[in-house]
Amino acid sequence: MKFKRLPRHIGIIPDGNRRWATNNGLEAQEGYQQGLAPGLLLYEACLTLGIPELTFYGFTQDNAKRPDKQKRAFQQACVDAVKMLSGRDAALLVLGDHDSSVFPPELLRYTTRQEFGKGLMRINFLVNYGWQWDLTEWARGWEGSVKRVTNPLRGIASADIPRIDLVIRWGGRRRLSGFLPLQAIYSDFYVVDDMWPDFRPEHFYAALDWYQNQDITLGG
Amino acid sequence: MKFKRLPRHIGIIPDGNRRWATNNGLEAQEGYQQGLAPGLLLYEACLTLGIPELTFYGFTQDNAKRPDKQKRAFQQACVDAVKMLSGRDAALLVLGDHDSSVFPPELLRYTTRQEFGKGLMRINFLVNYGWQWDLTEWARGWEGSVKRVTNPLRGIASADIPRIDLVIRWGGRRRLSGFLPLQAIYSDFYVVDDMWPDFRPEHFYAALDWYQNQDITLGG
């Protein structure tokens, strides 16, 4: 595949794991492990194309209110996904509220960026992330200060994650669901109706094909 | 039309005015006046259905960097739109940076909410709005403070505008372009390929028909 214009940073919302499981006669939580192989395929496709940064929506503080069986399953899937990619060329960051028992302790070391292999690609995982947590961090930075904020992106908890060019969501829903609200301000938003465990590289190429024909204006 | 579930607050991104104009052999800025009648039709449709709140994306601080002819045209269209609706039943608010010469002085009186007629519907216009301006207002509120932020929505400049259930964008682009980032966090996002001046009520009913079948989870 050859594209005339590629996104530099892609956000991935891998939704539909539970619906996939129940559609396939499994219990809801059994869907999460099915999301690992798609993640690896997507990583490989991005590496081949030379896309420099990828951010995965792992799970949120809101998701953590779900039943325990599901919670344990998506926590484990996040741990497995990060471990899987740490064997590859990647500069990995796990971002989320890690002052909480919901945050898997195995991922603590990734809360500062870790380089593996040639560190070719920046990969971010949001784990126990919350948009309110992210932005509140920013306001906390202003306590007692009299400086003026010139760029809100600079002070938020996710400040190390830059603007996202393209968000791709699997599972048919057309909403951001709290995914990095400030980085997604100008993102082009592409929705795949198939569930994430049914990922096929063609979904991804269709998104890139659509993206290359979008007109970037940033409001200008 | 009858719907089993209606949004309580709809955001409208009336995009495509300039493209409509050039597609129709006019100068780009001549498209904006064509957006007035669609706005009134949409208001009438919402009133009939009993939708309690509507927010229009007028123009942004970024838009204001465009050529003067265009700037004057979209400023005038916003003034005309607000005046048109002030003759109806509506509680009108115009929100944006009004400490700027780009903000039309005719709209200053609407920067606090004004009730007209029976004040049945809340209608918000974003005029010289900027997401950075909106959120920075929030951070400014924290200067010198030692309180904790519990709800970021409470302190932003747009705090009087609640969560948006459904965002409808005309003109085919699938992005939010800075439209109330915190209120749009969980919004369902519907895109109409036709340009805003080509608005037909059927677009709106198709969006509502799609919306009523979406599953609201708010991340839970």
Short mmCIF file of N, CA and C in Angstrom, two decimals, chain A residues 18 60 62-63 66 131-132 135-136 138-140 142-153 172-178 181-182 185-191 210 214-220, chain B residues 18 60 62-63 66 131-132 135-136 138-140 142-153 172-178 181-182 185-191 210 214-220:
data_model
loop_
_atom_site.label_atom_id
_atom_site.label_comp_id
_atom_site.label_asym_id
_atom_site.label_seq_id
_atom_site.Cartn_x
_atom_site.Cartn_y
_atom_site.Cartn_z
N ARG A 18 -16.43 -7.15 24.44
CA ARG A 18 -17.50 -7.87 25.15
C ARG A 18 -18.63 -8.27 24.21
N THR A 60 -10.36 2.67 31.30
CA THR A 60 -10.51 3.95 32.01
C THR A 60 -10.95 3.72 33.45
N ASP A 62 -13.62 4.89 34.56
CA ASP A 62 -15.04 4.54 34.47
C ASP A 62 -15.22 3.05 34.21
N ASN A 63 -14.42 2.50 33.31
CA ASN A 63 -14.51 1.07 33.01
C ASN A 63 -14.31 0.23 34.27
N ARG A 66 -16.90 -1.70 36.37
CA ARG A 66 -17.57 -2.92 35.87
C ARG A 66 -17.36 -4.11 36.80
N TRP A 131 -10.32 11.21 31.81
CA TRP A 131 -10.12 12.56 31.27
C TRP A 131 -10.14 13.60 32.39
N GLN A 132 -10.95 13.35 33.42
CA GLN A 132 -10.97 14.29 34.53
C GLN A 132 -9.67 14.23 35.31
N LEU A 135 -7.00 16.13 33.19
CA LEU A 135 -7.09 17.58 33.18
C LEU A 135 -6.96 18.17 34.58
N THR A 136 -7.38 17.42 35.57
CA THR A 136 -7.29 17.93 36.94
C THR A 136 -5.84 18.07 37.37
N TRP A 138 -3.64 19.08 35.57
CA TRP A 138 -3.25 20.38 35.04
C TRP A 138 -3.63 21.49 36.01
N ALA A 139 -4.89 21.45 36.47
CA ALA A 139 -5.33 22.50 37.39
C ALA A 139 -4.50 22.45 38.68
N ARG A 140 -4.18 21.24 39.13
CA ARG A 140 -3.37 21.12 40.33
C ARG A 140 -2.04 21.85 40.17
N TRP A 142 -1.55 24.49 38.93
CA TRP A 142 -1.72 25.94 39.04
C TRP A 142 -1.97 26.43 40.45
N GLU A 143 -2.06 25.49 41.34
CA GLU A 143 -2.27 25.91 42.72
C GLU A 143 -1.16 26.86 43.15
N GLY A 144 -1.56 27.98 43.68
CA GLY A 144 -0.59 28.90 44.26
C GLY A 144 0.22 29.65 43.21
N SER A 145 -0.11 29.45 41.97
CA SER A 145 0.69 30.09 40.93
C SER A 145 0.00 31.35 40.43
N VAL A 146 0.78 32.29 39.90
CA VAL A 146 0.15 33.46 39.32
C VAL A 146 0.51 33.60 37.84
N LYS A 147 1.12 32.55 37.27
CA LYS A 147 1.46 32.61 35.86
C LYS A 147 0.21 32.47 35.00
N ARG A 148 0.33 32.85 33.75
CA ARG A 148 -0.77 32.69 32.80
C ARG A 148 -0.56 31.39 32.02
N VAL A 149 -1.66 30.70 31.78
CA VAL A 149 -1.58 29.49 30.97
C VAL A 149 -1.60 29.90 29.50
N THR A 150 -0.60 29.53 28.75
CA THR A 150 -0.63 29.86 27.34
C THR A 150 -1.02 28.65 26.51
N ASN A 151 -0.68 27.46 26.96
CA ASN A 151 -1.01 26.25 26.21
C ASN A 151 -1.46 25.16 27.16
N PRO A 152 -2.79 24.91 27.21
CA PRO A 152 -3.30 23.93 28.16
C PRO A 152 -2.66 22.56 27.98
N LEU A 153 -2.23 22.24 26.76
CA LEU A 153 -1.65 20.92 26.51
C LEU A 153 -0.37 20.71 27.30
N GLY A 172 -18.14 0.18 16.06
CA GLY A 172 -19.32 0.88 15.53
C GLY A 172 -19.77 2.14 16.23
N ARG A 173 -19.28 2.39 17.43
CA ARG A 173 -19.76 3.58 18.13
C ARG A 173 -19.03 4.84 17.66
N ARG A 174 -19.79 5.90 17.50
CA ARG A 174 -19.21 7.14 16.97
C ARG A 174 -19.09 8.16 18.09
N ARG A 175 -18.17 7.88 19.00
CA ARG A 175 -17.95 8.82 20.10
C ARG A 175 -16.52 8.64 20.61
N LEU A 176 -16.02 9.66 21.29
CA LEU A 176 -14.64 9.59 21.79
C LEU A 176 -14.56 8.95 23.17
N SER A 177 -15.62 8.99 23.93
CA SER A 177 -15.66 8.34 25.25
C SER A 177 -14.48 8.75 26.14
N GLY A 178 -14.16 10.01 26.13
CA GLY A 178 -13.13 10.50 27.06
C GLY A 178 -11.70 10.26 26.62
N PRO A 181 -9.11 14.12 25.45
CA PRO A 181 -9.93 15.17 24.82
C PRO A 181 -9.14 16.31 24.19
N LEU A 182 -8.02 16.70 24.77
CA LEU A 182 -7.31 17.85 24.19
C LEU A 182 -6.47 17.44 22.97
N ILE A 185 -8.76 17.08 19.74
CA ILE A 185 -9.51 18.27 19.31
C ILE A 185 -9.65 18.38 17.78
N TYR A 186 -8.56 18.16 17.06
CA TYR A 186 -8.61 18.29 15.60
C TYR A 186 -8.51 16.95 14.89
N SER A 187 -8.58 15.85 15.63
CA SER A 187 -8.40 14.53 15.02
C SER A 187 -9.50 14.23 14.02
N ASP A 188 -9.12 13.60 12.92
CA ASP A 188 -10.12 12.99 12.05
C ASP A 188 -10.53 11.67 12.69
N PHE A 189 -11.81 11.37 12.59
CA PHE A 189 -12.38 10.28 13.38
C PHE A 189 -12.99 9.25 12.43
N TYR A 190 -12.43 8.04 12.47
CA TYR A 190 -12.88 6.99 11.56
C TYR A 190 -13.42 5.82 12.37
N VAL A 191 -14.60 5.35 12.00
CA VAL A 191 -15.24 4.28 12.77
C VAL A 191 -15.34 3.01 11.92
N TRP A 210 -8.99 6.76 3.62
CA TRP A 210 -9.92 7.86 3.87
C TRP A 210 -9.17 9.10 4.38
N GLN A 214 -8.50 13.72 3.47
CA GLN A 214 -9.08 14.76 4.31
C GLN A 214 -8.22 16.02 4.21
N ASP A 215 -8.89 17.10 4.44
CA ASP A 215 -8.25 18.41 4.31
C ASP A 215 -7.94 18.90 5.73
N ILE A 216 -6.66 19.09 6.02
CA ILE A 216 -6.29 19.56 7.36
C ILE A 216 -6.37 21.07 7.41
N THR A 217 -7.18 21.60 8.30
CA THR A 217 -7.29 23.06 8.38
C THR A 217 -6.91 23.59 9.76
N LEU A 218 -7.06 22.77 10.79
CA LEU A 218 -6.87 23.22 12.17
C LEU A 218 -7.65 24.51 12.44
N GLY A 219 -8.81 24.61 11.83
CA GLY A 219 -9.70 25.75 12.09
C GLY A 219 -9.37 26.98 11.26
N GLY A 220 -8.29 26.95 10.48
CA GLY A 220 -7.85 28.13 9.74
C GLY A 220 -8.65 28.34 8.47
N ARG B 18 -18.48 27.78 2.81
CA ARG B 18 -17.59 28.27 1.75
C ARG B 18 -17.52 27.31 0.57
N THR B 60 -14.80 30.60 15.43
CA THR B 60 -13.77 30.45 16.46
C THR B 60 -12.68 31.50 16.30
N ASP B 62 -9.70 30.75 15.84
CA ASP B 62 -8.90 30.28 14.70
C ASP B 62 -9.50 30.76 13.37
N ASN B 63 -10.81 30.63 13.25
CA ASN B 63 -11.49 31.09 12.03
C ASN B 63 -11.20 32.57 11.75
N ARG B 66 -8.89 34.15 9.09
CA ARG B 66 -9.19 34.10 7.66
C ARG B 66 -9.24 35.50 7.05
N TRP B 131 -11.21 26.74 22.17
CA TRP B 131 -11.14 25.73 23.24
C TRP B 131 -10.06 26.08 24.26
N GLN B 132 -8.97 26.69 23.77
CA GLN B 132 -7.92 27.07 24.71
C GLN B 132 -8.39 28.21 25.60
N LEU B 135 -10.79 26.66 28.25
CA LEU B 135 -10.17 25.89 29.33
C LEU B 135 -9.19 26.74 30.14
N THR B 136 -8.60 27.71 29.50
CA THR B 136 -7.64 28.55 30.21
C THR B 136 -8.35 29.37 31.27
N TRP B 138 -10.58 28.34 33.03
CA TRP B 138 -10.66 27.44 34.16
C TRP B 138 -9.37 27.48 34.99
N ALA B 139 -8.24 27.37 34.30
CA ALA B 139 -6.97 27.40 35.02
C ALA B 139 -6.79 28.74 35.73
N ARG B 140 -7.21 29.82 35.07
CA ARG B 140 -7.10 31.14 35.70
C ARG B 140 -7.83 31.17 37.03
N TRP B 142 -7.88 29.07 39.15
CA TRP B 142 -7.13 28.36 40.19
C TRP B 142 -5.91 29.10 40.67
N GLU B 143 -5.68 30.25 40.07
CA GLU B 143 -4.54 31.03 40.54
C GLU B 143 -4.66 31.32 42.03
N GLY B 144 -3.60 31.01 42.74
CA GLY B 144 -3.57 31.36 44.15
C GLY B 144 -4.46 30.50 45.02
N SER B 145 -5.10 29.50 44.42
CA SER B 145 -6.04 28.69 45.19
C SER B 145 -5.37 27.40 45.65
N VAL B 146 -5.87 26.83 46.73
CA VAL B 146 -5.33 25.54 47.15
C VAL B 146 -6.42 24.48 47.18
N LYS B 147 -7.60 24.83 46.63
CA LYS B 147 -8.67 23.85 46.59
C LYS B 147 -8.37 22.76 45.57
N ARG B 148 -9.06 21.66 45.70
CA ARG B 148 -8.93 20.57 44.73
C ARG B 148 -10.05 20.70 43.70
N VAL B 149 -9.73 20.42 42.46
CA VAL B 149 -10.75 20.42 41.42
C VAL B 149 -11.45 19.07 41.45
N THR B 150 -12.75 19.07 41.60
CA THR B 150 -13.45 17.79 41.55
C THR B 150 -14.14 17.60 40.22
N ASN B 151 -14.57 18.68 39.61
CA ASN B 151 -15.26 18.56 38.34
C ASN B 151 -14.79 19.66 37.40
N PRO B 152 -13.95 19.30 36.43
CA PRO B 152 -13.39 20.33 35.54
C PRO B 152 -14.48 21.12 34.82
N LEU B 153 -15.65 20.49 34.58
CA LEU B 153 -16.71 21.19 33.86
C LEU B 153 -17.20 22.42 34.62
N GLY B 172 -19.46 16.98 5.83
CA GLY B 172 -18.70 15.76 5.56
C GLY B 172 -17.47 15.52 6.41
N ARG B 173 -17.01 16.50 7.14
CA ARG B 173 -15.78 16.26 7.90
C ARG B 173 -16.08 15.57 9.22
N ARG B 174 -15.24 14.62 9.56
CA ARG B 174 -15.48 13.82 10.77
C ARG B 174 -14.49 14.22 11.84
N ARG B 175 -14.68 15.41 12.37
CA ARG B 175 -13.81 15.88 13.45
C ARG B 175 -14.57 16.94 14.25
N LEU B 176 -14.14 17.16 15.47
CA LEU B 176 -14.85 18.11 16.34
C LEU B 176 -14.32 19.53 16.17
N SER B 177 -13.08 19.69 15.71
CA SER B 177 -12.52 21.02 15.46
C SER B 177 -12.65 21.96 16.65
N GLY B 178 -12.39 21.45 17.84
CA GLY B 178 -12.36 22.31 19.01
C GLY B 178 -13.72 22.65 19.60
N PRO B 181 -14.74 20.84 23.92
CA PRO B 181 -14.14 19.51 24.11
C PRO B 181 -14.63 18.77 25.35
N LEU B 182 -14.90 19.46 26.44
CA LEU B 182 -15.32 18.71 27.63
C LEU B 182 -16.79 18.30 27.57
N ILE B 185 -17.27 15.07 25.30
CA ILE B 185 -16.54 13.86 25.69
C ILE B 185 -17.31 12.56 25.38
N TYR B 186 -18.58 12.54 25.71
CA TYR B 186 -19.38 11.32 25.50
C TYR B 186 -20.40 11.48 24.38
N SER B 187 -20.32 12.58 23.63
CA SER B 187 -21.33 12.83 22.60
C SER B 187 -21.28 11.78 21.50
N ASP B 188 -22.44 11.38 21.04
CA ASP B 188 -22.50 10.63 19.80
C ASP B 188 -22.35 11.62 18.66
N PHE B 189 -21.63 11.19 17.62
CA PHE B 189 -21.17 12.12 16.59
C PHE B 189 -21.71 11.67 15.22
N TYR B 190 -22.55 12.50 14.64
CA TYR B 190 -23.20 12.15 13.38
C TYR B 190 -22.78 13.16 12.30
N VAL B 191 -22.37 12.65 11.17
CA VAL B 191 -21.88 13.52 10.10
C VAL B 191 -22.80 13.46 8.89
N TRP B 210 -30.78 7.62 13.97
CA TRP B 210 -29.55 6.90 14.32
C TRP B 210 -29.30 6.99 15.83
N GLN B 214 -28.52 4.25 19.62
CA GLN B 214 -27.20 4.15 20.26
C GLN B 214 -27.38 3.78 21.72
N ASP B 215 -26.33 3.17 22.23
CA ASP B 215 -26.36 2.66 23.59
C ASP B 215 -25.52 3.63 24.44
N ILE B 216 -26.17 4.26 25.42
CA ILE B 216 -25.44 5.23 26.26
C ILE B 216 -24.76 4.47 27.40
N THR B 217 -23.45 4.59 27.48
CA THR B 217 -22.76 3.87 28.55
C THR B 217 -21.99 4.82 29.47
N LEU B 218 -21.60 5.98 28.95
CA LEU B 218 -20.73 6.90 29.69
C LEU B 218 -19.53 6.18 30.27
N GLY B 219 -19.02 5.20 29.53
CA GLY B 219 -17.81 4.50 29.95
C GLY B 219 -18.06 3.36 30.93
N GLY B 220 -19.30 3.20 31.40
CA GLY B 220 -19.58 2.19 32.44
C GLY B 220 -19.76 0.80 31.85
#
